[in-house]
Amino acid sequence: MKLLVKAPAKINLSLDVLHKRTDGYHEVRMVMTTIDLADRLELSEHNRDEIKVISHNRFVPDDSRNLAYQAASLLKRRYDVKKGVIISITKSIPVAAGLAGGSSDAAATLRGLNKFWGLGLSLDTLAEIGAEIGSDVSFCVYGGTAVATGRGEKIQHIEAPPHCWVILAKPTIGVSTADVYRNLSLDSIKHPDVDGMIEAIRNKEFEDICSKVGNVLEDVTLQLYPEVAHIKEQMKKFGADAVLMSGSGPTVFGLVQRESRMQRVYNGLRGFCDQVYAVRILGERNSIE
Ligand SMILES: C[C@](O)(CO)[C@H](O)COP(=O)(O)OP(=O)(O)OC[C@H]1O[C@@H](n2ccc(N)nc2=O)[C@H](O)[C@@H]1O
Ligand SMILES: Nc1ncnc2c1ncn2[C@@H]1O[C@H](COP(=O)(O)OP(=O)(O)OP(=O)(O)O)[C@@H](O)[C@H]1O
């Protein structure tokens, strides 16, 4: 038996940090949405009671460091599953990019193995288990569009943003999320208008959404990697209506509504950046099935 599962990336339309917690994590409030750029996972039976990951990508570990491996291992232990699995991951989401690629692979593994092993768990239970693997995994279990709080694992679903194009450009550097949070200076944060973003999405007002994008981690990554600022400037120059870094970066995304504008921004960026994508927002909750 084989099962194919899709693992889509996310972007953060708004990302605020409220304070540092006693457990070392940061209390966040952010608006996240799923986009149509996805890894594909194939689950198949293993003839031994073991988890095996095949990653096809030299930047992605194929052992217990892989977040998909950790997801399978957690489920197996918690529900005393006496079966093995081979998880074959075909990556399309750039690695260490701020797009939750590894988290989404873990979430897809949880959803897929829930079916594959007939566990009958709810998405809420899978999201709780996901939180043990990483802060972004809970959101990735559900997909769609949500306000995430706590360290990112408390999910409140909201409506999808209006249809638009997302152009993504990733410079050839990978960013450590821990480093970015560590370098954040809490005293000098300019807080984005998260409530304004939620309201703009509810009203399906594309221009308002564009005026409300904001990410407090952006300044930190821009300081560490000036090439991210350059990509932002270029994306604005080519005509994106909103430009922001996703998560801890370094991927920059631009929003546009018209296809002709999307083509102009995409072609312009391709001139000097290797990893450029133009995708749709998949902000509806059932879009990951
Ligand atoms: C930047 C975002 O991607 C935005 O969606 C997330 O906040 C990060 O989510 P993630 O990559 O799943 O993060 P985790 O794997 O849980 O944590 C990686 C490291 O980032 C820091 N971290 C993460 C989340 C958070 N709310 N506060 C933190 O300080 C911690 O140092 C942690 O050790
Ligand atoms: N399945 C996986 N896919 C990609 N990277 C993985 C995976 N499992 C573990 N990793 C490790 O996690 C690191 C971060 O990768 P990932 O692509 O998840 O970052 P990210 O997109 O910045 O995540 P986030 O946005 O959640 O902070 C990689 O450098 C890699 O070593």
Coordinates of C-alpha atoms and ligand atoms in Angstrom, one line a residue:
M1 CA 0.0 0.0 0.0
K2 CA 1.2 3.5 -0.8
L3 CA -0.3 6.9 0.2
L4 CA 0.6 10.3 -1.3
V5 CA 0.4 13.4 0.9
K6 CA 0.9 17.0 0.0
A7 CA 2.8 19.3 2.3
P8 CA 2.3 23.0 1.3
A9 CA 4.4 25.9 2.5
K10 CA 3.1 28.9 4.5
I11 CA 3.8 32.6 4.5
N12 CA 3.3 35.0 7.4
L13 CA 1.2 38.0 6.3
S14 CA 1.7 39.5 9.8
L15 CA 4.1 38.5 12.5
D16 CA 4.4 40.2 15.9
V17 CA 6.4 39.2 18.9
L18 CA 4.9 40.3 22.3
H19 CA 7.6 39.2 24.8
K20 CA 10.1 36.6 25.6
R21 CA 8.8 33.7 27.7
T22 CA 10.4 32.0 30.7
D23 CA 10.8 28.8 28.6
G24 CA 13.0 30.7 26.1
Y25 CA 10.5 30.9 23.3
H26 CA 8.8 34.1 22.2
E27 CA 5.1 34.8 22.6
V28 CA 3.9 35.6 19.0
R29 CA 0.8 36.8 17.3
M30 CA 0.8 36.1 13.6
V31 CA -1.4 35.7 10.6
M32 CA -0.4 32.7 8.5
T33 CA -1.7 31.3 5.2
T34 CA -1.0 28.3 3.1
I35 CA 0.4 28.7 -0.4
D36 CA 0.4 26.5 -3.5
L37 CA 4.1 25.4 -3.3
A38 CA 4.3 22.0 -1.8
D39 CA 6.6 19.1 -1.0
R40 CA 5.2 15.6 -1.8
L41 CA 5.5 12.7 0.5
E42 CA 4.9 9.1 -0.3
L43 CA 4.2 6.7 2.6
S44 CA 4.8 3.0 1.9
E45 CA 5.0 -0.1 4.1
H46 CA 8.4 -1.2 5.5
N47 CA 9.0 -4.9 5.8
R48 CA 10.7 -4.1 9.2
D49 CA 9.3 -2.4 12.2
E50 CA 11.4 0.8 11.4
I51 CA 11.0 4.3 10.1
K52 CA 13.0 5.1 7.0
V53 CA 13.2 8.5 5.3
I54 CA 14.4 9.0 1.8
S55 CA 14.9 12.7 1.2
H56 CA 16.3 13.1 -2.4
N57 CA 17.8 16.5 -1.3
R58 CA 21.4 17.0 0.0
F59 CA 20.2 19.8 2.4
V60 CA 17.6 17.6 4.1
P61 CA 18.7 14.9 6.6
D62 CA 17.4 11.4 6.0
D63 CA 17.7 10.2 9.6
S64 CA 16.1 11.0 13.0
R65 CA 16.9 14.8 12.5
N66 CA 14.2 14.9 9.7
L67 CA 11.0 16.4 11.1
A68 CA 9.0 13.8 9.2
Y69 CA 10.9 11.1 10.9
Q70 CA 10.2 12.7 14.3
A71 CA 6.5 12.9 13.5
A72 CA 6.4 9.2 12.6
S73 CA 8.4 8.3 15.7
L74 CA 6.2 10.3 18.0
L75 CA 3.0 8.7 16.6
K76 CA 4.4 5.2 16.7
R77 CA 5.5 5.5 20.3
R78 CA 2.4 7.3 21.6
Y79 CA 0.0 4.8 19.9
D80 CA 2.2 1.8 20.2
V81 CA 2.1 1.1 16.5
K82 CA 4.0 -2.1 15.6
K83 CA 4.5 -1.3 12.0
G84 CA 7.3 0.4 10.0
V85 CA 7.0 3.0 7.3
I86 CA 9.1 4.4 4.4
I87 CA 8.7 8.1 4.0
S88 CA 9.9 9.3 0.6
I89 CA 10.0 13.2 0.4
T90 CA 10.2 15.1 -2.8
K91 CA 11.1 18.6 -1.9
S92 CA 9.9 21.7 -3.8
I93 CA 9.8 24.1 -0.8
P94 CA 13.3 25.7 -0.4
V95 CA 15.1 24.6 2.8
A96 CA 15.7 26.9 5.7
A97 CA 13.7 29.6 3.9
G98 CA 11.0 30.8 6.4
L99 CA 8.4 28.8 4.5
A100 CA 7.9 26.0 7.1
G101 CA 9.1 23.3 4.7
G102 CA 10.2 20.8 7.4
S103 CA 7.2 21.6 9.6
S104 CA 4.9 21.0 6.8
D105 CA 6.6 17.6 6.0
A106 CA 6.1 16.7 9.7
A107 CA 2.4 17.8 9.5
A108 CA 1.8 15.8 6.3
T109 CA 3.4 12.8 7.9
L110 CA 1.0 13.1 10.9
R111 CA -2.0 13.4 8.6
G112 CA -0.8 10.7 6.3
L113 CA 0.1 8.1 9.0
N114 CA -3.2 8.8 10.8
K115 CA -4.8 7.3 7.7
F116 CA -2.1 4.8 6.8
W117 CA -2.1 3.3 10.3
G118 CA -5.9 3.7 10.8
L119 CA -5.4 5.7 14.0
G120 CA -8.7 7.7 13.7
L121 CA -7.2 10.8 15.4
S122 CA -8.8 14.3 15.0
L123 CA -6.8 17.1 13.4
D124 CA -6.9 18.8 16.8
T125 CA -5.1 15.8 18.3
L126 CA -2.6 15.8 15.4
A127 CA -2.0 19.5 15.9
E128 CA -1.2 19.0 19.6
I129 CA 1.2 16.2 18.8
G130 CA 2.7 18.5 16.1
A131 CA 3.4 21.2 18.6
E132 CA 5.9 18.9 20.3
I133 CA 8.0 18.8 17.0
G134 CA 8.0 22.5 16.3
S135 CA 6.0 25.7 16.7
D136 CA 4.9 25.9 13.0
V137 CA 3.7 22.3 12.8
S138 CA 0.3 22.8 14.4
F139 CA -0.7 25.4 11.8
C140 CA 0.6 23.1 9.0
V141 CA -1.6 20.2 10.2
Y142 CA -4.7 22.3 9.4
G143 CA -3.5 24.6 6.6
G144 CA -5.8 27.3 5.5
T145 CA -5.5 30.8 7.1
A146 CA -5.2 31.3 10.8
V147 CA -4.1 33.6 13.7
A148 CA -1.4 31.8 15.6
T149 CA -0.6 32.7 19.2
G150 CA 1.4 31.2 22.1
R151 CA 4.7 30.2 20.6
G152 CA 2.8 29.7 17.3
E153 CA 0.9 26.5 18.3
K154 CA -2.5 28.0 19.3
I155 CA -4.5 28.2 16.1
Q156 CA -7.6 30.3 15.5
H157 CA -9.0 29.7 12.0
I158 CA -10.0 32.7 9.9
E159 CA -11.4 33.2 6.4
A160 CA -9.1 33.0 3.4
P161 CA -7.6 36.2 1.9
P162 CA -9.0 37.2 -1.6
H163 CA -7.4 35.4 -4.5
C164 CA -4.0 36.8 -5.5
W165 CA -0.6 35.8 -6.7
V166 CA 2.4 35.3 -4.4
I167 CA 5.8 35.7 -5.9
L168 CA 8.6 34.2 -3.8
A169 CA 12.3 34.9 -4.1
K170 CA 14.9 33.1 -1.9
P171 CA 18.5 34.3 -1.8
T172 CA 21.1 31.6 -1.7
I173 CA 21.5 31.6 2.0
G174 CA 19.7 29.6 4.7
V175 CA 18.6 31.2 7.9
S176 CA 18.5 29.7 11.4
T177 CA 15.2 30.6 13.1
A178 CA 16.8 30.4 16.5
D179 CA 19.5 32.9 15.5
V180 CA 16.9 35.4 14.3
Y181 CA 14.8 35.2 17.5
R182 CA 18.1 35.5 19.5
N183 CA 19.0 38.7 17.7
L184 CA 15.6 40.3 18.1
S185 CA 15.8 43.4 20.3
L186 CA 12.5 43.5 22.1
D187 CA 12.8 47.2 23.1
S188 CA 12.9 48.6 19.6
I189 CA 10.1 46.5 18.0
K190 CA 7.7 48.4 15.7
H191 CA 4.6 46.2 16.2
P192 CA 2.6 45.4 13.0
D193 CA -1.2 45.9 12.9
V194 CA -2.2 42.3 13.3
D195 CA -5.8 43.2 14.1
G196 CA -5.9 45.4 11.0
M197 CA -4.6 42.5 8.9
I198 CA -7.4 40.2 10.3
E199 CA -10.0 42.9 9.5
A200 CA -8.7 43.4 6.0
I201 CA -8.8 39.7 5.3
R202 CA -12.4 39.5 6.7
N203 CA -13.4 42.3 4.4
K204 CA -11.5 40.7 1.4
E205 CA -9.8 44.1 0.8
F206 CA -6.7 43.3 -1.1
E207 CA -5.3 46.9 -0.9
D208 CA -5.8 47.0 2.9
I209 CA -4.1 43.6 3.2
C210 CA -1.1 45.0 1.3
S211 CA -0.9 48.1 3.5
K212 CA -1.0 46.0 6.7
V213 CA 1.7 43.4 6.0
G214 CA 4.5 43.5 8.7
N215 CA 7.0 41.2 10.3
V216 CA 9.1 42.1 13.3
L217 CA 11.7 39.5 12.4
E218 CA 12.4 41.2 9.1
D219 CA 14.8 43.9 10.5
V220 CA 16.8 41.3 12.3
T221 CA 17.4 39.2 9.1
L222 CA 18.0 42.3 7.0
Q223 CA 20.8 43.3 9.4
L224 CA 22.3 39.8 9.2
Y225 CA 21.9 39.4 5.4
P226 CA 21.8 42.7 3.4
E227 CA 20.9 40.7 0.2
V228 CA 17.4 40.2 1.5
A229 CA 17.0 44.0 1.5
H230 CA 18.1 44.1 -2.1
I231 CA 15.5 41.5 -3.1
K232 CA 12.8 43.5 -1.3
E233 CA 13.8 46.7 -3.2
Q234 CA 13.8 44.8 -6.6
M235 CA 10.4 43.2 -5.9
K236 CA 8.9 46.7 -5.1
K237 CA 10.6 48.1 -8.2
F238 CA 9.1 45.5 -10.5
G239 CA 5.6 46.4 -9.2
A240 CA 4.5 44.1 -6.3
D241 CA 1.7 45.6 -4.3
A242 CA 3.1 44.4 -1.0
V243 CA 6.5 43.0 -0.2
L244 CA 7.5 41.2 3.0
M245 CA 9.9 38.6 4.3
S246 CA 8.2 35.4 5.4
G247 CA 8.9 34.0 9.0
S248 CA 12.5 34.3 9.9
G249 CA 13.5 34.5 6.3
P250 CA 15.3 34.8 4.0
T251 CA 12.5 34.3 1.5
V252 CA 10.8 37.5 0.4
F253 CA 7.3 37.4 -0.9
G254 CA 5.3 39.9 -3.1
L255 CA 1.6 40.0 -3.5
V256 CA -0.2 41.1 -6.8
Q257 CA -3.7 40.5 -8.1
R258 CA -3.2 40.8 -11.9
E259 CA -1.5 38.0 -13.8
S260 CA 0.3 40.4 -16.1
R261 CA 1.8 42.1 -13.1
M262 CA 2.8 38.7 -11.6
Q263 CA 4.7 37.9 -14.8
R264 CA 6.5 41.2 -14.8
V265 CA 7.7 40.8 -11.1
Y266 CA 8.6 37.1 -11.7
N267 CA 10.6 37.7 -14.9
G268 CA 12.3 40.7 -13.3
L269 CA 13.5 38.7 -10.3
R270 CA 14.5 35.7 -12.4
G271 CA 17.2 38.0 -13.8
F272 CA 19.3 37.8 -10.7
C273 CA 17.8 35.3 -8.3
D274 CA 17.9 31.5 -8.9
Q275 CA 14.9 30.5 -6.7
V276 CA 11.8 32.4 -7.8
Y277 CA 8.3 31.0 -7.7
A278 CA 4.9 32.4 -8.6
V279 CA 2.1 30.6 -6.8
R280 CA -1.5 31.1 -5.5
I281 CA -2.6 31.5 -1.9
L282 CA -4.4 28.3 -0.8
G283 CA -6.1 30.0 2.1
E284 CA -9.1 27.7 2.4
R285 CA -8.9 25.1 5.2
N286 CA -9.8 22.1 2.9
S287 CA -7.2 23.1 0.4
I288 CA -4.5 20.7 1.7
E289 CA -6.5 17.5 0.9
Ligands
LIG1 C1 9.4 32.2 12.4 C2 8.2 31.2 12.3 O1 8.5 30.3 11.3 C3 7.0 32.0 12.0 O2 5.9 31.2 11.6 C4 8.1 30.4 13.6 O3 7.9 31.3 14.7 C5 9.2 29.5 13.9 O4 8.7 28.2 14.0 P1 9.6 26.9 13.9 O5 10.6 27.0 12.9 O6 8.7 25.7 13.9 O7 10.3 27.0 15.3 P2 10.8 25.9 16.4 O8 11.4 24.8 15.7 O9 9.7 25.6 17.3 O10 11.9 26.7 17.2 C6 13.2 27.0 16.6 C7 13.8 28.1 17.6 O11 13.2 29.3 17.3 C8 13.0 30.1 18.5 N1 11.6 30.4 18.7 C9 10.6 29.7 17.9 C10 9.3 30.1 18.0 C11 8.9 31.0 19.0 N2 7.7 31.4 19.2 N3 9.9 31.7 19.7 C12 11.2 31.3 19.6 O12 12.1 31.9 20.3 C13 13.6 29.2 19.6 O13 14.9 29.6 19.8 C14 13.6 27.8 19.0 O14 14.6 27.0 19.6
LIG2 N1 11.7 17.4 6.1 C1 12.6 18.5 6.2 N2 12.6 19.4 5.2 C2 13.5 20.4 5.3 N3 14.4 20.6 6.3 C3 14.4 19.7 7.3 C4 13.5 18.6 7.3 N4 13.6 18.0 8.4 C5 14.6 18.6 9.1 N5 15.1 19.6 8.4 C6 16.2 20.5 8.9 O1 15.5 21.7 9.4 C7 16.2 22.9 8.9 C8 15.2 24.0 8.7 O2 14.5 23.7 7.5 P1 13.0 24.3 7.1 O3 13.0 24.2 5.6 O4 12.0 23.6 7.8 O5 13.2 25.8 7.6 P2 12.1 27.0 7.6 O6 11.4 27.0 6.3 O7 12.9 28.2 7.9 O8 11.2 26.6 8.8 P3 10.2 27.7 9.6 O9 9.6 28.6 8.6 O10 9.2 26.7 10.2 O11 11.1 28.3 10.6 C9 17.0 22.5 7.7 O12 18.2 23.1 7.6 C10 17.2 20.9 7.8 O13 18.4 20.6 8.3

